């Protein structure tokens, strides 16, 4: 099969993207190797999705059991709910080590060769691997780059890993600062505000842009603020950035106006989580050896087939996937890109469809979306000459949500008025991360509210919030 090459496919980076690509490659009959310089499983398994969701699960239970008012409404009394910080941290650590083992074994089981060391492209169809035992060169018909990303720390912020830290350390839950500043109100800021507030920390959230959760649909962000921020022990600064952060006891944070750069205030807190985005881990990948280069933000330029581009043209036999491509920094997006790359390697043309890839924040309640925000859809409508409509339904009108006593939230469908095609769906509410998938399938198939409104949903289920939204759209 390998036609004079050591492998059909060599993948650099064994994160979720590389892992997904490797499993698919083997199922397509490709002789495959994967190179990993650090932890098998990459960010998601070791420092991302998995430990953070373990912390959210445990802290979410604490929040629920301490919500006497909510429990009383269901006729339940619970007294003296306590927790053990280290035991919660251990739950996350144990899960990481289990899933890291499972991922490593799954590669071994299907016959993927795992090579430990740092991989680098060394010319067409060639990779060098540097490890403690020296350098070696391997050849492959195709190469996939999946080196992932690392936390971005803005200038002026000093990380000591104890009092001022990124998510890399926060997922270990080594301490619970009584007063914690969270810089950034994106996914990580929001999820950790959920963990820390449930476990009794006071929070100050600092967001540079002029609204909290700037990446979310505006209606959803407004409700998220009402449900996830305002009723909790969270103070917010918006349009303000952390100009300087000095670790210690206390941590000293100098705040400035993001637009004017003028001094605003100085905070002294017990801990500070820096959650200001992530940057690609793409240094020294050897792209120049095949005449390619990173874009100005350090991402690997790719097309929708996941081919690496040089001067806008695909570089033969070189592909890139995952966070390092800067498209959608999500675990399932990375592995979906990996599958697309492998399909194209096998000469079956396939392109990634970002519009149908869902995303979720695992707060309590959860937020999820797929496709475009109303603002983005309107911009597209103006450019292409169609009108956008939206339909909203409320969890308060859903029998199952009322029975659960969890009736905060909405579902919002963004669609074209002319064809009814669904362009985006946004949900905040109980189990939003699971509810989004039928909308994702609808968008993948470019379905219209006119056909979706005839699908039958079991009663009483939370999924009826979407059923109701599609029906409202049709009868609007
Ligand atoms: C706190 C947190 C929570 C998150 N939660 C979620 C979530 O709930 N859901 C979700 O979808 N996403 C979540 N994400 C995002 C998700 O973790 C990433 O999108 C995903 O890990 C990207 O996968 P990847 O394969 O592109 O890269 P990575 O997971 O970063 O893996 C890249 C791997 O490549 C290795 N590597 C890099 N360069 C080289 C080289 N030259 N040679 C050899 N190896 C190399 C690295 O060591 C690393 O192991 C979260 C992220 C964080 C930080
Ligand atoms: N549930 C999930 O799927 C999940 C969870 C966590 C992380 N992630 C992924 O990890 C990536 C990184 O997450 P993140 O929350 O760090 O990034 P993010 O891009 O989601 O949010 C960063 C926020 O920080 C703000 N910011 C940047 N610099 C600032 C400064 N100096 N002062 C104040 N605010 C500042 C930005 O305006 C932005 O709102 C995300 O892109 C996401 O894809 C996903």
Coordinates of C-alpha atoms and ligand atoms in Angstrom, one line a residue:
X1 CA 0.0 0.0 0.0
X2 CA 2.7 2.5 1.0
X3 CA 4.4 2.5 -2.5
X4 CA 8.0 3.1 -1.4
X5 CA 7.1 5.3 1.6
X6 CA 7.4 4.3 5.2
X7 CA 3.7 5.2 5.7
X8 CA 0.7 6.2 3.7
X9 CA 0.0 8.9 6.3
X10 CA 1.9 10.5 9.0
X11 CA 0.1 12.8 11.4
X12 CA 1.9 15.4 13.6
X13 CA 0.0 15.9 16.9
X14 CA -2.0 13.3 18.8
X15 CA -4.8 15.6 20.0
X16 CA -8.5 14.9 19.2
X17 CA -7.9 16.1 15.6
X18 CA -5.0 13.8 15.0
X19 CA -6.7 10.9 16.8
X20 CA -9.9 11.2 14.7
X21 CA -7.9 11.4 11.5
X22 CA -5.8 8.4 12.5
X23 CA -8.8 6.2 13.2
X24 CA -10.5 7.2 10.0
X25 CA -7.3 6.6 8.0
X26 CA -7.0 3.0 9.3
X27 CA -10.6 2.3 8.5
X28 CA -9.8 3.4 5.0
X29 CA -6.8 1.0 4.8
X30 CA -4.0 3.6 5.2
X31 CA -0.8 2.6 7.0
X32 CA -0.6 5.3 9.6
X33 CA 1.7 6.8 12.1
X34 CA 1.1 9.6 14.6
X35 CA 3.8 11.8 16.2
X36 CA 3.3 13.3 19.7
X37 CA 5.7 15.6 21.5
X38 CA 3.9 15.8 24.8
X39 CA 0.7 14.3 26.2
X40 CA -1.3 11.8 24.2
X41 CA -4.8 13.3 23.7
X42 CA -3.6 16.9 23.5
X43 CA -5.5 19.8 24.9
X44 CA -9.0 18.4 25.0
X45 CA -8.2 15.2 27.0
X46 CA -5.5 16.7 29.3
X47 CA -6.2 20.4 29.8
X48 CA -9.5 21.1 28.0
X49 CA -12.9 19.6 27.4
X50 CA -12.5 16.6 29.7
X51 CA -11.1 18.0 33.0
X52 CA -13.2 21.1 32.7
X53 CA -16.4 19.1 32.1
X54 CA -15.6 17.0 35.2
X55 CA -15.2 20.1 37.3
X56 CA -18.5 21.5 35.9
X57 CA -20.3 18.3 36.6
X58 CA -19.2 18.2 40.2
X59 CA -19.6 21.9 40.9
X60 CA -23.0 21.9 39.1
X61 CA -24.3 19.2 41.6
X62 CA -23.1 21.4 44.5
X63 CA -25.0 24.3 43.1
X64 CA -28.1 22.3 42.6
X65 CA -28.0 20.7 46.0
X66 CA -27.4 24.1 47.7
X67 CA -30.3 25.7 45.8
X68 CA -32.8 25.3 48.7
X69 CA -35.4 27.4 47.0
X70 CA -35.4 25.3 43.9
X71 CA -35.4 22.0 45.8
X72 CA -38.2 23.2 48.1
X73 CA -40.4 23.8 45.1
X74 CA -39.9 20.1 44.2
X75 CA -40.7 19.1 47.8
X76 CA -37.1 18.3 48.7
X77 CA -35.0 19.3 51.7
X78 CA -31.3 18.9 51.7
X79 CA -29.2 20.2 54.5
X80 CA -25.5 20.9 54.9
X81 CA -24.2 20.2 51.5
X82 CA -20.4 20.1 51.6
X83 CA -17.6 19.3 49.1
X84 CA -14.0 18.4 49.2
X85 CA -12.0 20.5 46.7
X86 CA -9.2 17.9 46.3
X87 CA -11.8 15.1 45.7
X88 CA -13.4 17.2 43.0
X89 CA -9.9 17.8 41.5
X90 CA -9.2 14.1 41.7
X91 CA -12.4 13.3 39.8
X92 CA -11.1 15.4 36.9
X93 CA -7.5 14.0 37.2
X94 CA -8.8 10.4 37.2
X95 CA -11.0 11.0 34.2
X96 CA -8.1 12.6 32.3
X97 CA -5.8 9.6 33.0
X98 CA -8.6 7.1 32.0
X99 CA -9.4 8.9 28.7
X100 CA -5.7 9.4 27.9
X101 CA -5.2 5.6 28.3
X102 CA -8.3 4.8 26.3
X103 CA -7.2 7.1 23.4
X104 CA -3.6 5.7 23.4
X105 CA -4.9 2.1 23.4
X106 CA -7.5 2.8 20.7
X107 CA -4.6 3.8 18.4
X108 CA -2.6 0.8 19.3
X109 CA -5.5 -1.6 18.8
X110 CA -6.1 -0.5 15.3
X111 CA -2.4 -0.6 14.4
X112 CA -1.5 3.1 14.3
X113 CA 2.2 3.5 15.1
X114 CA 2.7 6.1 17.8
X115 CA 6.1 7.9 17.6
X116 CA 7.1 10.0 20.5
X117 CA 9.0 13.2 19.7
X118 CA 8.6 16.6 17.9
X119 CA 7.7 16.3 14.3
X120 CA 8.6 18.7 11.5
X121 CA 8.0 18.8 7.8
X122 CA 11.4 18.2 6.1
X123 CA 10.5 18.6 2.5
X124 CA 7.8 17.0 0.2
X125 CA 6.4 13.8 1.8
X126 CA 9.1 13.8 4.5
X127 CA 9.0 14.4 8.3
X128 CA 11.8 14.5 10.8
X129 CA 11.1 13.5 14.4
X130 CA 13.3 14.9 17.2
X131 CA 13.4 13.1 20.5
X132 CA 15.8 12.3 23.3
X133 CA 17.2 9.5 21.2
X134 CA 18.1 11.9 18.4
X135 CA 16.6 12.7 15.0
X136 CA 15.1 10.3 12.5
X137 CA 13.4 10.9 9.1
X138 CA 10.3 9.1 7.9
X139 CA 8.6 9.3 4.6
X140 CA 4.9 9.3 4.0
X141 CA 2.7 9.7 0.9
X142 CA 0.6 12.2 2.8
X143 CA 1.2 14.3 6.0
X144 CA -1.5 15.9 8.2
X145 CA -0.4 18.7 10.6
X146 CA -2.5 18.8 13.8
X147 CA -0.3 20.7 16.3
X148 CA -3.2 22.4 18.1
X149 CA -3.1 25.6 20.2
X150 CA -1.9 27.0 23.5
X151 CA -3.4 29.8 25.8
X152 CA -2.9 33.4 24.6
X153 CA -1.5 35.6 27.4
X154 CA -1.8 39.3 26.5
X155 CA 1.3 41.5 27.0
X156 CA 1.5 43.0 30.6
X157 CA 0.1 39.9 32.2
X158 CA 2.6 37.7 34.1
X159 CA 1.7 34.1 34.8
X160 CA 3.1 32.3 37.8
X161 CA 0.8 29.3 37.5
X162 CA -0.3 29.6 41.1
X163 CA -1.9 33.0 41.7
X164 CA -2.2 34.1 38.1
X165 CA -2.9 31.2 35.8
X166 CA -4.5 30.0 32.5
X167 CA -6.9 27.1 32.0
X168 CA -3.9 24.8 31.8
X169 CA -3.6 25.2 35.6
X170 CA -7.2 26.0 36.4
X171 CA -8.4 22.5 35.3
X172 CA -6.3 21.1 38.2
X173 CA -8.3 23.0 40.8
X174 CA -5.3 23.2 43.1
X175 CA -6.9 26.0 45.0
X176 CA -10.2 27.9 45.3
X177 CA -9.2 31.6 45.6
X178 CA -11.8 33.4 47.8
X179 CA -11.9 36.3 45.3
X180 CA -10.9 35.4 41.8
X181 CA -10.7 37.7 38.8
X182 CA -11.5 36.1 35.4
X183 CA -10.1 38.0 32.4
X184 CA -12.2 37.2 29.3
X185 CA -15.9 36.3 29.1
X186 CA -15.6 33.7 26.3
X187 CA -16.1 30.0 26.7
X188 CA -13.4 29.4 29.3
X189 CA -14.3 32.5 31.4
X190 CA -17.9 31.6 31.4
X191 CA -17.4 27.9 32.2
X192 CA -15.0 28.7 35.0
X193 CA -17.2 31.4 36.4
X194 CA -19.8 28.6 36.7
X195 CA -17.4 26.3 38.5
X196 CA -16.0 29.0 40.9
X197 CA -19.4 30.6 41.7
X198 CA -20.9 27.1 42.5
X199 CA -18.0 26.4 44.9
X200 CA -18.4 29.7 46.7
X201 CA -15.8 32.0 45.2
X202 CA -16.4 35.7 44.6
X203 CA -15.7 36.6 41.0
X204 CA -14.8 39.7 39.1
X205 CA -15.1 39.2 35.3
X206 CA -13.2 41.6 33.0
X207 CA -14.1 41.8 29.3
X208 CA -12.3 44.1 26.9
X209 CA -15.0 44.4 24.3
X210 CA -18.1 46.4 25.0
X211 CA -20.4 43.5 25.8
X212 CA -20.1 40.2 27.8
X213 CA -19.8 37.0 25.8
X214 CA -19.2 38.9 22.5
X215 CA -19.0 35.7 20.5
X216 CA -22.6 34.6 21.2
X217 CA -25.9 35.7 19.6
X218 CA -27.0 38.9 21.3
X219 CA -30.4 37.5 22.5
X220 CA -28.6 34.5 24.0
X221 CA -25.8 36.6 25.6
X222 CA -28.5 38.9 27.2
X223 CA -30.3 35.9 28.8
X224 CA -27.0 34.3 29.7
X225 CA -26.0 37.5 31.6
X226 CA -29.4 37.5 33.4
X227 CA -29.2 33.8 34.4
X228 CA -25.5 33.0 34.7
X229 CA -24.0 36.3 35.9
X230 CA -26.4 38.8 37.5
X231 CA -27.9 36.5 40.2
X232 CA -24.5 35.1 41.2
X233 CA -21.6 36.6 43.2
X234 CA -20.0 38.0 40.0
X235 CA -19.0 41.6 39.4
X236 CA -18.3 42.6 35.8
X237 CA -16.2 45.1 34.0
X238 CA -17.1 45.6 30.3
X239 CA -15.0 47.6 27.8
X240 CA -12.2 47.3 30.2
X241 CA -9.0 45.3 29.9
X242 CA -6.4 44.1 32.3
X243 CA -3.4 46.2 31.3
X244 CA -1.1 44.7 33.9
X245 CA -1.4 41.7 36.2
X246 CA 1.3 41.0 38.8
X247 CA 1.2 37.6 40.6
X248 CA 1.4 37.4 44.4
X249 CA -0.6 37.7 47.5
X250 CA -2.6 39.7 46.6
X251 CA -2.6 39.6 42.8
X252 CA -2.6 43.2 41.6
X253 CA -4.6 44.0 38.5
X254 CA -4.4 47.3 36.7
X255 CA -7.5 48.0 34.7
X256 CA -7.7 50.4 31.7
X257 CA -10.4 51.5 29.3
X258 CA -10.1 49.3 26.2
X259 CA -10.8 52.1 23.7
X260 CA -9.0 55.1 25.4
X261 CA -6.3 53.0 27.2
X262 CA -6.9 55.4 30.2
X263 CA -6.4 54.0 33.7
X264 CA -9.7 52.9 35.4
X265 CA -9.0 51.0 38.6
X266 CA -6.6 48.7 40.5
X267 CA -7.9 45.4 41.9
X268 CA -6.3 43.3 44.6
X269 CA -7.6 39.7 44.4
X270 CA -6.6 36.3 45.6
X271 CA -6.3 34.7 42.2
X272 CA -6.6 35.5 38.5
X273 CA -7.6 33.2 35.6
X274 CA -6.5 34.5 32.2
X275 CA -9.0 33.3 29.6
X276 CA -8.3 35.6 26.7
X277 CA -8.3 33.1 23.8
X278 CA -5.8 30.7 22.3
X279 CA -3.1 30.9 19.7
X280 CA -1.8 28.2 17.3
X281 CA 1.1 26.0 18.3
X282 CA 2.7 26.3 14.9
X283 CA 6.3 27.4 15.6
X284 CA 9.0 25.5 13.7
X285 CA 6.7 23.1 11.8
X286 CA 9.0 23.2 8.7
X287 CA 6.4 24.7 6.3
X288 CA 9.1 26.6 4.5
X289 CA 10.6 23.3 3.4
X290 CA 7.7 22.9 1.0
X291 CA 7.4 26.6 0.1
X292 CA 4.4 27.2 2.5
X293 CA 4.1 29.8 5.3
X294 CA 1.8 30.6 8.2
X295 CA -0.7 33.4 7.9
X296 CA -0.1 36.6 9.8
X297 CA -1.7 35.3 13.0
X298 CA 0.3 32.1 12.9
X299 CA -2.4 29.8 11.7
X300 CA -1.8 27.2 8.9
X301 CA -3.7 28.4 5.8
X302 CA -6.1 25.6 4.5
X303 CA -9.0 25.3 2.1
X304 CA -12.2 23.5 2.9
X305 CA -10.7 20.1 1.8
X306 CA -8.1 20.7 4.6
X307 CA -5.2 21.0 2.1
X308 CA -2.5 23.4 3.2
X309 CA -2.3 26.4 0.9
X310 CA 0.7 28.2 -0.5
X311 CA -0.1 31.4 -2.4
X312 CA -3.7 30.3 -2.4
X313 CA -2.9 26.9 -4.1
X314 CA -2.9 23.5 -2.4
X315 CA 0.5 22.1 -1.4
X316 CA 0.5 18.5 -2.7
X317 CA 0.2 15.8 0.0
X318 CA 0.1 18.3 2.9
X319 CA -3.0 18.8 5.0
X320 CA -3.7 20.6 8.3
X321 CA -6.6 20.3 10.8
X322 CA -7.7 21.4 14.2
X323 CA -7.1 24.5 16.3
X324 CA -3.9 25.3 14.3
X325 CA -6.1 26.1 11.3
X326 CA -7.9 28.8 13.4
X327 CA -11.3 27.9 11.9
X328 CA -13.4 26.6 14.8
X329 CA -11.4 25.9 18.0
X330 CA -13.5 22.9 19.0
X331 CA -12.6 19.2 19.6
X332 CA -15.3 17.8 17.3
X333 CA -14.5 20.3 14.6
X334 CA -10.8 19.2 14.7
X335 CA -11.8 15.5 14.2
X336 CA -14.4 16.4 11.6
X337 CA -11.6 18.2 9.7
X338 CA -9.4 15.1 10.1
X339 CA -12.0 12.9 8.5
X340 CA -12.4 15.4 5.6
X341 CA -8.6 15.4 5.1
X342 CA -8.4 11.6 5.0
X343 CA -11.4 11.4 2.6
X344 CA -9.5 13.7 0.2
X345 CA -6.3 11.8 0.7
X346 CA -8.3 8.7 -0.4
X347 CA -9.4 10.6 -3.5
X348 CA -13.0 11.0 -2.3
X349 CA -13.6 14.7 -2.6
X350 CA -15.2 16.1 0.5
X351 CA -15.4 19.6 2.1
X352 CA -15.9 20.6 5.7
X353 CA -19.3 22.3 6.4
X354 CA -18.5 24.7 9.3
X355 CA -22.1 26.0 9.3
X356 CA -23.4 22.7 10.6
X357 CA -20.9 22.2 13.4
X358 CA -22.5 22.8 16.8
X359 CA -20.8 24.4 19.8
X360 CA -21.8 24.4 23.5
X361 CA -20.8 26.0 26.7
X362 CA -21.4 23.6 29.6
X363 CA -22.6 26.1 32.1
X364 CA -25.7 25.6 34.3
X365 CA -27.9 26.1 32.3
X366 CA -26.1 25.3 29.1
X367 CA -25.7 27.4 26.0
X368 CA -25.5 25.9 22.5
X369 CA -25.6 27.0 18.9
X370 CA -25.1 25.9 15.4
X371 CA -24.8 28.1 12.3
X372 CA -25.0 31.9 12.1
X373 CA -25.9 34.5 14.7
X374 CA -28.8 36.7 13.7
X375 CA -26.3 39.6 13.1
X376 CA -24.2 37.4 10.8
X377 CA -27.2 36.1 8.9
X378 CA -28.5 39.6 8.4
X379 CA -25.2 40.6 6.9
X380 CA -25.3 37.7 4.5
X381 CA -28.9 38.5 3.7
X382 CA -28.0 42.1 2.8
X383 CA -25.1 40.9 0.7
X384 CA -27.1 38.3 -1.2
X385 CA -30.5 40.0 -1.2
X386 CA -32.8 38.0 1.1
X387 CA -34.6 38.7 4.4
X388 CA -33.9 37.1 7.7
X389 CA -36.6 36.1 10.2
X390 CA -36.3 34.7 13.7
X391 CA -38.6 32.5 15.8
X392 CA -38.2 32.2 19.6
X393 CA -39.6 29.8 22.1
X394 CA -39.3 29.8 25.9
X395 CA -38.4 26.9 28.2
X396 CA -41.1 28.4 30.5
X397 CA -43.7 27.2 27.9
X398 CA -42.2 23.6 27.9
X399 CA -44.0 21.0 30.1
X400 CA -40.8 19.0 30.7
X401 CA -38.8 22.0 31.7
X402 CA -41.6 23.0 34.1
X403 CA -41.8 19.5 35.5
X404 CA -38.0 19.6 36.1
X405 CA -38.3 23.0 37.7
X406 CA -35.6 24.2 35.2
X407 CA -37.5 26.6 33.0
X408 CA -34.9 29.4 32.4
X409 CA -34.0 29.7 28.8
X410 CA -34.9 30.2 25.1
X411 CA -34.5 28.6 21.7
X412 CA -34.1 30.9 18.7
X413 CA -34.2 29.9 15.1
X414 CA -32.7 32.2 12.5
X415 CA -34.0 31.5 9.0
X416 CA -34.5 32.9 5.5
X417 CA -37.9 34.3 4.9
X418 CA -38.1 33.4 1.2
X419 CA -37.1 29.7 1.4
X420 CA -37.4 29.0 5.1
X421 CA -33.9 27.6 5.2
X422 CA -32.5 27.4 8.7
X423 CA -29.3 29.4 9.0
X424 CA -28.7 29.3 12.7
X425 CA -30.1 27.9 15.9
X426 CA -29.3 29.2 19.4
X427 CA -30.3 27.7 22.7
X428 CA -29.8 28.6 26.3
X429 CA -31.5 26.3 28.8
X430 CA -31.4 22.9 30.4
X431 CA -29.6 20.2 28.2
X432 CA -29.0 22.8 25.4
X433 CA -25.8 20.9 24.5
X434 CA -27.8 17.8 23.6
X435 CA -30.8 19.6 22.1
X436 CA -28.7 21.3 19.4
X437 CA -28.0 18.2 17.4
X438 CA -31.3 18.0 15.5
X439 CA -30.7 21.6 14.4
X440 CA -27.2 20.7 13.4
X441 CA -28.6 17.8 11.2
X442 CA -31.2 20.2 9.8
X443 CA -28.6 22.8 8.8
X444 CA -26.3 20.1 7.4
X445 CA -29.2 19.1 5.1
X446 CA -30.1 22.7 4.4
X447 CA -33.6 22.1 5.6
X448 CA -36.4 24.6 5.8
X449 CA -38.7 25.4 8.7
X450 CA -41.5 24.3 6.4
X451 CA -40.4 20.7 6.5
X452 CA -39.0 20.7 10.0
X453 CA -42.3 21.9 11.4
X454 CA -43.8 18.6 10.4
X455 CA -41.3 16.4 12.4
X456 CA -42.9 14.8 15.5
X457 CA -41.2 15.1 18.9
X458 CA -42.0 13.0 21.9
X459 CA -44.1 14.7 24.6
X460 CA -43.2 15.9 27.1
X461 CA -39.5 16.5 26.2
X462 CA -37.2 19.5 26.1
X463 CA -36.8 18.9 22.4
X464 CA -40.2 20.4 21.9
X465 CA -38.7 23.9 22.4
X466 CA -37.3 23.5 18.9
X467 CA -40.4 21.8 17.5
X468 CA -42.4 24.8 18.8
X469 CA -39.9 27.3 17.3
X470 CA -40.1 25.7 13.8
X471 CA -43.9 25.7 14.0
X472 CA -43.9 29.4 15.1
X473 CA -41.6 30.2 12.2
X474 CA -44.1 28.7 9.8
X475 CA -47.1 30.4 11.3
X476 CA -45.3 33.8 11.8
Ligands
LIG1 C1 -10.3 24.7 29.2 C2 -10.7 24.2 27.8 C3 -12.0 23.6 27.7 C4 -12.4 23.2 26.4 N1 -13.6 22.6 26.3 C5 -14.0 22.2 25.1 C6 -15.3 21.5 25.0 O1 -16.0 21.3 25.9 N2 -15.7 21.1 23.7 C7 -14.9 21.3 22.6 O2 -15.3 20.9 21.5 N3 -13.7 21.9 22.7 C8 -13.3 22.3 23.9 N4 -12.0 22.9 24.0 C9 -11.2 23.1 22.8 C10 -10.5 21.8 22.4 O3 -9.7 21.4 23.5 C11 -9.6 22.0 21.2 O4 -10.4 22.5 20.2 C12 -9.0 20.7 20.7 O5 -8.2 20.1 21.7 C13 -8.2 20.9 19.5 O6 -7.7 19.7 19.1 P1 -6.4 19.6 18.2 O7 -6.2 18.2 17.8 O8 -6.4 20.6 17.1 O9 -5.2 20.1 19.1 P2 -4.6 19.8 20.5 O10 -5.7 19.1 21.3 O11 -4.0 21.0 21.1 O12 -3.5 18.7 20.2 C14 -2.3 19.0 19.5 C15 -1.3 18.0 19.9 O13 -0.2 18.2 19.1 C16 1.0 18.1 19.8 N5 2.1 18.8 19.0 C17 2.2 20.1 18.7 N6 3.2 20.3 17.9 C18 3.8 19.1 17.7 C19 4.9 18.7 17.0 N7 5.7 19.6 16.2 N8 5.3 17.4 17.0 C20 4.6 16.5 17.7 N9 3.5 16.8 18.4 C21 3.1 18.1 18.4 C22 0.7 18.8 21.1 O14 1.6 18.3 22.1 C23 -0.7 18.3 21.4 O15 -0.8 17.1 22.1 C24 -11.6 23.3 25.3 C25 -10.3 24.0 25.4 C26 -9.9 24.4 26.7 C27 -8.5 25.0 26.8
LIG2 N1 -17.3 24.3 25.7 C1 -16.4 24.5 24.7 O1 -16.6 24.1 23.6 C2 -15.2 25.3 25.0 C3 -14.8 25.5 26.3 C4 -13.6 26.2 26.6 C5 -12.8 26.6 25.5 N2 -13.2 26.3 24.3 C6 -12.4 26.8 23.1 O2 -11.2 27.4 23.6 C7 -11.0 28.6 23.0 C8 -10.4 29.6 24.0 O3 -11.4 30.0 24.9 P1 -11.3 31.4 25.6 O4 -12.5 31.6 26.5 O5 -10.0 31.6 26.2 O6 -11.4 32.4 24.3 P2 -12.6 33.2 23.7 O7 -12.1 33.7 22.4 O8 -13.9 32.4 23.7 O9 -12.8 34.4 24.7 C9 -11.8 35.3 25.0 C10 -12.5 36.6 25.5 O10 -11.4 37.3 26.2 C11 -11.6 38.7 25.8 N3 -10.3 39.3 26.0 C12 -9.2 39.2 25.2 N4 -8.1 39.9 25.7 C13 -8.6 40.5 26.8 C14 -8.0 41.4 27.8 N5 -6.7 41.7 27.7 N6 -8.8 41.8 28.8 C15 -10.1 41.5 28.9 N7 -10.7 40.7 28.0 C16 -10.0 40.2 27.0 C17 -12.1 38.6 24.4 O11 -12.8 39.8 24.0 C18 -13.0 37.4 24.4 O12 -14.4 37.8 24.8 C19 -12.3 29.1 22.4 O13 -12.1 29.6 21.2 C20 -13.1 27.8 22.4 O14 -13.3 27.4 21.0 C21 -14.3 25.7 24.0

